[in-house]
């Protein structure tokens, strides 16, 4: 695996050394490292010739640009109205029990982080959740569990 | 029961005899001013919520004197209850690209960007591939326009046009003061046309079928059709393209579950219409406009929970830049909680309504300005549910 500094250099190279590249660079880091470490933020500031505060300011604005460590797999269960009506509470409850974490927390083995999100744009198929970039509509608590088990299995294989 | 709802098939229609690629090549042979006139003539208004006439927007951008201009497709679709843009991006992306390329030709822009919300990252791969093919096609036909893809990172407010530019420029997604409007100074402070996904597809289709066919649909103030996202208590949730200007009761007859108590028109920032007003509510710019979100609630739903969800959404998604919105959203949320618990008297709801009035005047962008829409329409029609 690339070191953080090498990764940042690579992303800056690819997207261009301008302020307008800041979002794609930060997104690229999160894709690989699951969150933005202090080291990553400082390195981006250096490479794009911005102040660290400026970089942190942008990063901290966006829900998907986490500045605290996250698990390898990030689960985001939609909590907005339609999914609420269709049973997101039960989905969150079984996931929370199975993973032994509360919403906002990461499992000890750093494999899963359980989060909620605002409307994911699948309201006609609620409840829904994202796992990383994958969408899972028409959930039941049982289905949600099975999906997470699959991720846990893959994890073992890897 | 009698049913007059007119279903339309323009957006998702596939016509192998005249593909989006054919449309762009044909249209770019026409004079730009003529295309603008057609768009104005069609009566097309923006489908992203604000409803600005699209032809005029393009004309303003065309009239600006600048070497660099941009075309941006707003695919940030974050309004709760809206999911039609995702479906359009998935099923007919070339129609979007064509709308952008035509716009680029009309206004004199060489670069287009699609700003895709981070929640739709699963679309990045297929879209990138289709874009590569499309860009290559443009190049082969000597059309000097290239489309790029940018993704968001989970912030509803970035759907607001100026916040979207800020985000593309690598900054916090905080809306700017207006004026200047985007057609004067948008992305990189250059003249920019920003349109919703669906709006761009309609521009493509108007260039293909002609403005008359589009005008025939809808009403005097709301020409054409629109894609609706139907969710909530309905046996047939999904995406439907319908003629604009329909009375809400006809919509409810078709989509309700027989026990509809209220419909939230236009998402969390829209209006809640109670059953007694279904008969005299028109869905369109002359009545209640909508970006397409139609959330149906039956009698088993607590309108307190609905309002609570909405306020929580706004409190979380407010960018926090201006006080009326940042503090206002929090106070509205705390306020209805306090009334529900009996810590405040029911009359406090009227103070909160006044607060939404202040927010409407003093908030910097549409987010803070429109929180009063759901708040007042729910409080006024379901006051007892908020209190008891
Ligand atoms: C808080 C907020 C969020 C918005 N989100 C979106 C959005 O997700 N998609 C969109 O097309 N327009 C959104 N808009 C409206 C845009 O600012 C802009 O008016 C629209 O993209 C213009 O395109 P149109 O003329 O084709 O409708 C939003 C506005 C506000 C105030
Ligand atoms: S109204 Fe709200 S979202 Fe808009 S600029 Fe002010 S604080 Fe930000
Ligand atoms: S409310 Fe959950 S996807 Fe829209």
Coordinates of C-alpha atoms and ligand atoms in Angstrom, one line a residue:
Chain A
X1 CA 0.0 0.0 0.0
X2 CA 1.1 3.5 -0.8
X3 CA 2.2 5.8 2.1
X4 CA -0.2 8.6 2.7
X5 CA 2.3 11.1 1.3
X6 CA 2.8 9.1 -1.9
X7 CA -1.0 8.7 -2.3
X8 CA -1.5 12.5 -2.0
X9 CA 1.3 13.2 -4.5
X10 CA -0.3 10.8 -6.9
X11 CA -3.8 12.3 -6.5
X12 CA -2.5 15.8 -7.0
X13 CA -0.6 14.7 -10.0
X14 CA -3.7 13.2 -11.5
X15 CA -6.1 16.1 -10.7
X16 CA -3.8 19.0 -11.1
X17 CA -2.0 21.3 -8.7
X18 CA -4.9 23.8 -8.2
X19 CA -7.4 24.6 -5.5
X20 CA -10.1 23.2 -7.7
X21 CA -8.6 19.8 -7.3
X22 CA -9.1 19.8 -3.5
X23 CA -12.4 17.9 -3.5
X24 CA -11.3 15.1 -5.8
X25 CA -8.0 14.8 -3.9
X26 CA -9.7 14.5 -0.5
X27 CA -12.3 12.1 -2.0
X28 CA -9.4 10.0 -3.4
X29 CA -7.8 9.8 0.1
X30 CA -11.0 8.8 1.8
X31 CA -11.5 6.1 -0.9
X32 CA -8.3 4.5 0.1
X33 CA -7.8 5.3 3.7
X34 CA -11.5 5.6 4.8
X35 CA -10.8 9.0 6.5
X36 CA -8.6 12.0 6.5
X37 CA -5.8 11.7 9.0
X38 CA -3.9 14.8 10.2
X39 CA -1.0 13.6 8.2
X40 CA -3.1 13.4 5.0
X41 CA -4.5 16.9 5.6
X42 CA -1.1 18.4 6.1
X43 CA 0.3 16.7 3.1
X44 CA -2.6 17.9 0.9
X45 CA -2.0 21.5 2.2
X46 CA 1.7 21.2 1.3
X47 CA 1.1 19.8 -2.1
X48 CA -1.6 22.2 -3.1
X49 CA 0.1 25.1 -1.5
X50 CA -2.9 25.9 0.8
X51 CA -3.0 26.6 4.5
X52 CA -3.7 23.5 6.6
X53 CA -6.7 25.4 8.2
X54 CA -8.1 26.0 4.7
X55 CA -7.9 22.3 3.9
X56 CA -9.4 21.3 7.2
X57 CA -12.1 23.9 6.7
X58 CA -13.2 22.3 3.5
X59 CA -12.9 18.7 4.7
X60 CA -14.9 19.3 7.9
X61 CA -17.8 20.7 5.9
X62 CA -18.6 17.5 4.1
X63 CA -20.3 14.5 5.7
X64 CA -18.4 12.0 3.5
X65 CA -15.0 13.5 4.2
X66 CA -14.5 12.1 7.6
X67 CA -11.7 13.5 9.8
X68 CA -12.0 10.7 12.5
X69 CA -11.0 7.2 11.8
X70 CA -13.6 5.0 10.2
X71 CA -14.0 1.3 9.6
X72 CA -13.1 -0.4 6.4
X73 CA -16.8 -0.6 5.5
X74 CA -19.0 2.4 6.2
X75 CA -22.7 1.6 6.6
X76 CA -25.1 4.6 6.1
X77 CA -28.8 3.8 6.8
X78 CA -31.2 6.4 5.5
X79 CA -33.1 8.0 8.3
X80 CA -35.3 10.5 6.4
X81 CA -39.0 10.5 6.5
X82 CA -40.1 7.8 4.0
X83 CA -37.4 5.3 5.2
X84 CA -38.5 6.2 8.7
X85 CA -42.1 5.3 7.9
X86 CA -40.9 2.1 6.2
X87 CA -38.9 0.8 9.2
X88 CA -35.4 2.2 9.3
X89 CA -35.4 2.0 13.1
X90 CA -35.6 -1.8 13.0
X91 CA -32.8 -2.0 10.5
X92 CA -30.6 0.2 12.6
X93 CA -31.5 -1.8 15.7
X94 CA -30.4 -5.2 14.2
X95 CA -27.3 -3.8 12.7
X96 CA -26.4 -2.1 16.0
X97 CA -26.9 -5.4 17.9
X98 CA -25.1 -7.5 15.4
X99 CA -22.1 -5.2 15.2
X100 CA -22.2 -4.3 18.9
X101 CA -21.9 -0.6 18.1
X102 CA -24.1 2.4 18.4
X103 CA -24.8 4.7 15.5
X104 CA -21.6 6.8 14.9
X105 CA -19.3 4.1 16.2
X106 CA -16.8 1.8 14.7
X107 CA -16.3 -1.9 15.6
X108 CA -13.2 -2.8 17.5
X109 CA -11.8 -4.7 14.6
X110 CA -12.2 -1.5 12.5
X111 CA -14.2 -3.4 9.9
X112 CA -17.5 -1.5 10.2
X113 CA -18.7 1.9 11.0
X114 CA -22.5 2.4 11.5
X115 CA -23.9 5.7 10.5
X116 CA -27.2 7.3 9.5
X117 CA -27.7 9.5 6.5
X118 CA -30.3 11.9 5.1
X119 CA -32.4 10.9 2.1
X120 CA -30.3 8.7 -0.2
X121 CA -32.6 9.1 -3.2
X122 CA -34.3 5.7 -3.1
X123 CA -37.5 6.6 -1.2
X124 CA -39.7 4.4 -3.3
X125 CA -37.7 1.5 -2.1
X126 CA -37.1 2.3 1.5
X127 CA -35.7 1.5 3.9
X128 CA -32.3 1.7 2.1
X129 CA -28.6 1.8 3.1
X130 CA -25.3 2.5 1.5
X131 CA -22.3 0.3 2.3
X132 CA -19.4 2.2 1.0
X133 CA -20.6 3.1 -2.5
X134 CA -23.0 0.3 -2.9
X135 CA -26.8 0.8 -2.5
X136 CA -29.1 -1.7 -0.9
X137 CA -32.8 -0.9 -1.3
X138 CA -36.0 -2.7 -0.1
X139 CA -34.4 -3.7 3.1
X140 CA -35.8 -5.8 5.9
X141 CA -33.8 -6.2 9.2
X142 CA -33.1 -9.8 8.0
X143 CA -31.8 -8.7 4.6
X144 CA -29.6 -6.0 6.2
X145 CA -28.0 -8.6 8.4
X146 CA -27.3 -10.9 5.5
X147 CA -25.7 -8.1 3.5
X148 CA -23.4 -7.2 6.4
X149 CA -22.5 -10.9 6.9
X150 CA -21.4 -11.0 3.3
X151 CA -19.1 -8.1 3.8
X152 CA -17.7 -9.7 7.0
X153 CA -17.0 -12.9 5.0
X154 CA -15.3 -11.1 2.2
X155 CA -13.2 -9.4 4.8
X156 CA -12.0 -12.8 6.1
X157 CA -11.1 -14.0 2.6
X158 CA -9.1 -10.8 1.8
Chain B
X1 CA -63.5 6.7 -10.5
X2 CA -62.9 9.2 -13.3
X3 CA -59.3 9.7 -14.1
X4 CA -57.8 12.5 -16.1
X5 CA -54.2 12.2 -15.2
X6 CA -52.2 12.4 -18.3
X7 CA -49.1 10.2 -18.4
X8 CA -46.4 11.3 -20.7
X9 CA -43.4 9.6 -22.2
X10 CA -40.8 12.2 -23.2
X11 CA -37.9 11.9 -20.8
X12 CA -37.4 8.1 -20.9
X13 CA -38.5 7.5 -24.4
X14 CA -36.0 5.7 -26.6
X15 CA -36.1 6.5 -30.3
X16 CA -33.6 4.6 -32.3
X17 CA -34.4 6.6 -35.4
X18 CA -33.4 9.9 -33.7
X19 CA -30.9 9.3 -30.9
X20 CA -29.5 12.0 -28.6
X21 CA -26.4 11.9 -30.8
X22 CA -28.5 12.7 -33.9
X23 CA -30.2 15.5 -32.0
X24 CA -26.9 17.2 -31.1
X25 CA -25.5 17.1 -34.6
X26 CA -28.7 18.4 -36.2
X27 CA -29.4 21.1 -33.6
X28 CA -25.9 22.5 -33.8
X29 CA -26.4 23.3 -37.4
X30 CA -29.1 25.8 -36.4
X31 CA -28.5 29.4 -35.4
X32 CA -28.1 29.8 -31.7
X33 CA -30.7 32.5 -31.4
X34 CA -33.3 30.4 -33.0
X35 CA -32.7 27.6 -30.5
X36 CA -33.1 30.2 -27.7
X37 CA -36.4 31.4 -29.2
X38 CA -37.6 27.8 -29.4
X39 CA -36.9 27.3 -25.7
X40 CA -38.6 30.5 -24.7
X41 CA -41.5 29.6 -26.9
X42 CA -41.8 26.1 -25.3
X43 CA -42.4 27.7 -22.0
X44 CA -39.9 25.4 -20.3
X45 CA -39.0 26.4 -16.7
X46 CA -36.3 24.9 -14.6
X47 CA -37.1 21.6 -13.0
X48 CA -34.7 21.9 -10.1
X49 CA -37.2 23.8 -7.9
X50 CA -36.9 27.5 -8.6
X51 CA -38.6 27.4 -12.0
X52 CA -36.6 30.0 -13.9
X53 CA -37.4 30.1 -17.6
X54 CA -34.6 28.0 -19.2
X55 CA -34.5 29.9 -22.6
X56 CA -34.0 33.2 -20.7
X57 CA -31.2 31.7 -18.6
X58 CA -29.4 30.6 -21.7
X59 CA -29.9 33.9 -23.4
X60 CA -28.5 35.8 -20.4
X61 CA -25.4 33.6 -20.5
X62 CA -25.1 34.0 -24.3
X63 CA -25.2 37.8 -23.9
X64 CA -22.3 37.9 -21.5
X65 CA -19.0 38.8 -23.0
X66 CA -16.3 36.3 -21.9
X67 CA -13.8 33.9 -23.4
X68 CA -14.6 31.3 -20.8
X69 CA -18.0 30.1 -19.9
X70 CA -19.4 26.9 -18.3
X71 CA -22.4 24.6 -18.5
X72 CA -23.1 22.7 -15.3
X73 CA -25.6 19.9 -14.8
X74 CA -26.9 19.9 -11.2
X75 CA -27.1 16.3 -10.2
X76 CA -26.9 16.9 -6.5
X77 CA -30.5 15.7 -6.0
X78 CA -30.8 15.9 -2.2
X79 CA -34.3 17.0 -1.6
X80 CA -36.0 14.4 0.5
X81 CA -38.4 12.4 -1.5
X82 CA -36.7 13.1 -4.9
X83 CA -35.1 10.3 -6.8
X84 CA -36.0 11.1 -10.5
X85 CA -32.6 12.5 -11.5
X86 CA -30.9 9.3 -10.4
X87 CA -33.2 7.4 -12.7
X88 CA -32.6 9.8 -15.6
X89 CA -28.8 9.6 -15.1
X90 CA -29.0 5.8 -15.1
X91 CA -31.4 5.3 -18.0
X92 CA -30.9 8.2 -20.5
X93 CA -27.6 9.9 -19.8
X94 CA -26.9 10.8 -23.4
X95 CA -30.0 13.0 -23.4
X96 CA -28.4 15.0 -20.5
X97 CA -25.1 15.2 -22.3
X98 CA -26.8 16.4 -25.5
X99 CA -28.7 19.1 -23.5
X100 CA -25.3 20.3 -22.1
X101 CA -23.6 20.3 -25.5
X102 CA -26.5 22.3 -27.1
X103 CA -26.3 24.7 -24.2
X104 CA -22.5 25.0 -24.7
X105 CA -23.0 25.8 -28.4
X106 CA -25.7 28.4 -27.6
X107 CA -23.9 30.3 -24.9
X108 CA -20.4 29.8 -26.2
X109 CA -19.0 27.4 -23.5
X110 CA -16.4 24.7 -24.2
X111 CA -16.6 22.9 -20.9
X112 CA -19.4 21.2 -19.2
X113 CA -19.5 19.6 -15.7
X114 CA -21.9 17.2 -14.1
X115 CA -21.9 17.6 -10.3
X116 CA -23.1 14.2 -9.0
X117 CA -24.0 13.8 -5.3
X118 CA -21.7 11.5 -3.4
X119 CA -24.6 9.3 -2.5
X120 CA -24.8 8.4 -6.2
X121 CA -21.1 7.3 -6.5
X122 CA -22.2 3.9 -7.8
X123 CA -23.1 5.8 -11.0
X124 CA -19.6 7.2 -11.4
X125 CA -18.3 4.2 -13.3
X126 CA -21.1 3.7 -15.9
X127 CA -21.3 7.5 -16.3
X128 CA -17.6 7.9 -16.8
X129 CA -17.6 5.3 -19.5
X130 CA -20.6 6.8 -21.3
X131 CA -19.1 10.2 -21.1
X132 CA -15.8 9.0 -22.6
X133 CA -17.8 7.7 -25.6
X134 CA -19.9 10.8 -25.9
X135 CA -16.9 13.2 -25.7
X136 CA -15.2 11.2 -28.4
X137 CA -18.3 11.4 -30.5
X138 CA -18.3 15.2 -30.1
X139 CA -14.7 15.4 -31.1
X140 CA -15.2 13.3 -34.2
X141 CA -17.9 15.6 -35.3
X142 CA -15.7 18.6 -34.7
X143 CA -17.9 19.9 -31.8
X144 CA -15.7 21.8 -29.4
X145 CA -17.2 20.8 -26.1
X146 CA -16.1 18.4 -23.4
X147 CA -18.0 17.1 -20.4
X148 CA -16.4 16.3 -17.0
X149 CA -17.7 14.5 -14.0
X150 CA -17.4 15.9 -10.4
X151 CA -18.7 14.3 -7.3
X152 CA -20.1 15.8 -4.1
X153 CA -19.5 14.5 -0.6
X154 CA -22.7 14.4 1.2
X155 CA -24.0 18.0 1.7
X156 CA -27.6 18.8 0.7
X157 CA -26.9 22.6 0.5
X158 CA -24.4 22.0 -2.4
X159 CA -27.4 21.6 -4.6
X160 CA -27.9 25.3 -4.2
X161 CA -26.2 26.6 -7.3
X162 CA -23.6 29.0 -5.8
X163 CA -22.7 26.5 -3.0
X164 CA -22.2 24.0 -5.8
X165 CA -19.7 26.3 -7.5
X166 CA -17.9 26.8 -4.2
X167 CA -17.7 23.1 -3.7
X168 CA -16.3 22.6 -7.2
X169 CA -13.7 25.3 -6.4
X170 CA -12.5 23.2 -3.5
X171 CA -14.2 25.3 -0.8
X172 CA -16.9 24.7 1.9
X173 CA -20.3 24.5 0.3
X174 CA -21.5 27.9 1.5
X175 CA -23.9 29.8 -0.7
X176 CA -22.8 33.1 -2.0
X177 CA -24.6 36.4 -2.0
X178 CA -26.7 37.2 -5.1
X179 CA -26.3 39.1 -7.3
X180 CA -24.2 38.4 -9.2
X181 CA -26.2 35.5 -10.7
X182 CA -24.5 32.5 -12.2
X183 CA -25.1 33.6 -15.8
X184 CA -22.8 36.6 -14.9
X185 CA -20.4 35.1 -12.4
X186 CA -20.7 31.4 -11.6
X187 CA -18.1 28.7 -11.5
X188 CA -14.6 30.3 -11.3
X189 CA -16.5 33.6 -11.4
X190 CA -17.2 33.0 -15.1
X191 CA -20.6 33.2 -16.8
X192 CA -22.2 29.8 -16.1
X193 CA -25.5 28.1 -17.0
X194 CA -26.5 25.7 -14.3
X195 CA -29.5 23.5 -14.9
X196 CA -31.2 20.5 -13.3
X197 CA -30.7 17.1 -14.9
X198 CA -34.3 16.9 -16.0
X199 CA -34.3 20.5 -17.4
X200 CA -31.4 19.6 -19.7
X201 CA -33.2 16.5 -21.0
X202 CA -36.2 18.6 -21.8
X203 CA -34.1 21.0 -23.8
X204 CA -32.8 18.0 -25.8
X205 CA -36.3 16.8 -26.4
X206 CA -37.7 20.3 -27.3
X207 CA -35.0 20.5 -29.9
X208 CA -36.2 17.2 -31.2
X209 CA -40.0 17.4 -31.1
X210 CA -40.3 21.1 -31.4
X211 CA -41.6 23.7 -28.9
X212 CA -45.2 23.3 -30.0
X213 CA -45.5 19.6 -28.9
X214 CA -44.1 20.6 -25.5
X215 CA -46.4 23.6 -25.2
X216 CA -49.5 21.5 -25.9
X217 CA -48.9 19.8 -22.5
X218 CA -49.7 21.5 -19.2
X219 CA -51.3 24.8 -18.5
X220 CA -50.7 28.5 -19.4
X221 CA -48.3 28.9 -16.4
X222 CA -46.9 25.4 -16.3
X223 CA -46.1 24.2 -19.8
X224 CA -45.1 20.7 -20.5
X225 CA -44.6 17.7 -18.3
X226 CA -42.5 16.8 -15.4
X227 CA -41.1 13.7 -13.7
X228 CA -42.5 13.0 -10.3
X229 CA -41.0 11.0 -7.5
X230 CA -43.9 9.3 -5.7
X231 CA -43.2 7.8 -2.2
X232 CA -44.7 7.1 1.2
X233 CA -48.2 5.6 1.7
X234 CA -48.9 4.5 -1.9
X235 CA -49.3 1.1 -3.4
X236 CA -47.3 2.2 -6.4
X237 CA -44.3 4.2 -5.4
X238 CA -42.0 5.1 -8.2
X239 CA -41.2 7.6 -11.0
X240 CA -43.9 9.0 -13.2
X241 CA -43.8 11.6 -16.0
X242 CA -47.1 13.5 -15.8
X243 CA -48.5 16.6 -17.4
X244 CA -48.1 19.7 -15.2
X245 CA -51.0 21.6 -13.8
X246 CA -52.9 18.6 -12.5
X247 CA -55.3 19.0 -9.6
X248 CA -53.9 17.3 -6.5
X249 CA -57.1 15.2 -5.9
X250 CA -56.6 13.5 -9.3
X251 CA -53.1 12.7 -8.3
X252 CA -54.3 11.3 -5.0
X253 CA -57.0 9.2 -6.7
X254 CA -54.4 7.6 -8.8
X255 CA -51.6 7.2 -6.3
X256 CA -53.1 7.2 -2.9
X257 CA -53.9 4.1 -0.8
X258 CA -57.5 5.2 -0.2
X259 CA -56.7 6.7 3.2
X260 CA -54.6 9.7 2.3
X261 CA -54.5 12.4 4.9
X262 CA -51.9 14.7 3.5
X263 CA -49.4 15.1 0.6
X264 CA -46.1 16.9 1.0
X265 CA -45.5 18.5 -2.3
X266 CA -41.9 19.5 -3.2
X267 CA -40.0 17.6 -0.6
X268 CA -39.0 18.7 2.9
X269 CA -38.7 22.3 1.7
X270 CA -42.1 22.2 0.1
X271 CA -45.7 22.5 1.3
X272 CA -47.9 20.0 3.1
X273 CA -51.4 19.9 1.7
X274 CA -54.2 18.4 3.9
X275 CA -57.1 16.4 2.5
X276 CA -59.5 19.2 2.6
X277 CA -57.4 21.2 0.2
X278 CA -56.8 18.4 -2.4
X279 CA -59.6 19.7 -4.6
X280 CA -58.4 23.2 -5.1
X281 CA -54.6 22.6 -5.2
X282 CA -52.9 22.7 -8.6
X283 CA -49.5 21.1 -9.0
X284 CA -47.6 23.6 -11.1
X285 CA -46.1 27.1 -11.0
X286 CA -49.6 28.7 -10.6
X287 CA -50.3 26.5 -7.6
X288 CA -47.7 24.6 -5.6
X289 CA -44.5 24.1 -7.7
X290 CA -42.4 21.0 -7.0
X291 CA -39.0 19.7 -7.9
X292 CA -40.9 16.4 -8.3
X293 CA -41.2 15.1 -4.8
X294 CA -44.6 13.8 -3.8
X295 CA -44.7 12.2 -0.4
X296 CA -48.0 10.7 0.6
X297 CA -49.1 10.2 4.2
X298 CA -52.1 8.2 5.3
X299 CA -54.1 8.6 8.5
X300 CA -51.8 6.3 10.5
X301 CA -49.0 8.9 10.3
X302 CA -48.2 11.4 13.0
X303 CA -47.6 14.8 11.4
X304 CA -45.6 15.7 14.4
X305 CA -43.1 13.0 13.4
X306 CA -43.1 14.2 9.9
X307 CA -42.4 17.8 10.9
X308 CA -39.8 16.7 13.4
X309 CA -38.0 14.7 10.7
X310 CA -38.0 17.7 8.3
X311 CA -36.6 20.1 11.0
X312 CA -34.0 17.7 12.0
X313 CA -33.0 17.5 8.3
X314 CA -32.7 21.2 8.0
X315 CA -30.9 21.7 11.3
X316 CA -28.3 19.1 10.1
X317 CA -28.0 20.4 6.6
X318 CA -27.9 24.2 7.3
X319 CA -24.5 25.3 6.3
X320 CA -24.4 27.4 9.4
X321 CA -23.1 30.5 7.6
X322 CA -26.0 32.8 8.5
X323 CA -27.5 33.2 11.9
X324 CA -31.2 33.3 11.1
X325 CA -31.0 29.8 9.5
X326 CA -28.4 28.2 11.8
X327 CA -30.1 29.2 15.0
X328 CA -33.6 29.3 13.5
X329 CA -33.6 25.7 12.4
X330 CA -32.4 24.6 15.8
X331 CA -34.9 26.7 17.7
X332 CA -37.8 25.5 15.5
X333 CA -36.8 21.9 16.3
X334 CA -36.4 22.5 20.0
X335 CA -39.6 24.6 20.0
X336 CA -41.9 21.8 18.7
X337 CA -40.2 19.4 21.1
X338 CA -40.9 21.7 24.0
X339 CA -44.5 22.2 23.0
X340 CA -45.0 18.5 22.6
X341 CA -43.6 17.8 26.1
X342 CA -45.8 20.6 27.6
X343 CA -42.8 22.7 28.6
X344 CA -44.1 25.4 26.4
X345 CA -47.7 26.6 25.8
X346 CA -49.3 25.9 22.5
X347 CA -49.2 29.6 21.8
X348 CA -45.5 29.3 21.5
X349 CA -46.1 27.8 18.0
X350 CA -47.2 31.2 16.9
X351 CA -43.9 32.7 18.0
X352 CA -42.1 30.0 16.0
X353 CA -44.2 30.9 13.0
X354 CA -43.0 34.5 13.3
X355 CA -39.4 33.1 13.4
X356 CA -39.9 31.4 10.1
X357 CA -41.1 34.8 8.7
X358 CA -37.8 36.3 9.9
X359 CA -35.9 33.5 8.3
X360 CA -37.7 34.0 5.0
X361 CA -36.5 37.6 4.9
X362 CA -33.1 37.3 6.5
X363 CA -31.6 33.9 5.5
X364 CA -29.1 34.0 2.8
X365 CA -30.2 31.2 0.6
X366 CA -33.2 29.1 -0.3
X367 CA -32.6 26.5 2.4
X368 CA -33.2 28.9 5.3
X369 CA -35.8 30.9 3.4
X370 CA -38.0 27.9 2.7
X371 CA -38.1 26.1 6.1
X372 CA -41.3 28.1 6.8
X373 CA -43.0 26.2 3.9
X374 CA -43.3 22.8 5.7
X375 CA -43.4 24.4 9.1
X376 CA -46.3 26.7 8.6
X377 CA -48.3 24.4 6.4
X378 CA -48.0 21.6 8.9
X379 CA -48.7 23.8 12.0
X380 CA -51.6 25.5 10.3
X381 CA -53.3 22.3 9.2
X382 CA -52.3 19.8 11.9
X383 CA -51.9 22.0 15.0
X384 CA -53.5 19.6 17.4
X385 CA -51.1 16.8 16.4
X386 CA -48.2 19.0 17.2
X387 CA -49.5 19.9 20.6
X388 CA -51.0 16.6 21.9
Ligands
LIG1 C1 -30.8 24.2 -0.5 C2 -31.0 24.1 -2.0 C3 -30.8 22.8 -2.6 C4 -30.9 22.7 -3.9 N1 -30.7 21.4 -4.4 C5 -30.9 21.3 -5.8 C6 -30.6 20.0 -6.4 O1 -30.3 19.0 -5.7 N2 -30.8 19.9 -7.7 C7 -31.2 20.9 -8.5 O2 -31.3 20.8 -9.7 N3 -31.4 22.1 -8.0 C8 -31.3 22.3 -6.6 N4 -31.5 23.6 -6.1 C9 -31.8 24.7 -7.0 C10 -30.6 25.3 -7.7 O3 -30.1 26.3 -6.8 C11 -30.8 25.9 -9.0 O4 -31.9 26.7 -8.9 C12 -31.1 24.9 -10.1 O5 -30.1 23.9 -10.2 C13 -31.3 25.6 -11.4 O6 -31.6 24.6 -12.4 P1 -33.0 24.7 -13.2 O7 -33.2 26.1 -13.6 O8 -32.8 23.8 -14.3 O9 -34.1 24.3 -12.3 C14 -31.4 23.8 -4.7 C15 -31.6 25.0 -4.1 C16 -31.4 25.2 -2.8 C17 -31.7 26.5 -2.2
LIG2 S1 -29.8 30.0 4.7 FE1 -28.9 28.3 5.9 S2 -28.0 27.1 4.3 FE2 -28.4 29.1 3.4 S3 -26.5 30.3 3.6 FE3 -27.7 30.7 5.4 S4 -27.1 29.1 7.0 FE4 -26.3 28.5 5.0
LIG3 S1 -36.1 8.9 2.6 FE1 -34.7 7.3 2.6 S2 -34.0 7.3 0.5 FE2 -35.3 9.0 0.6

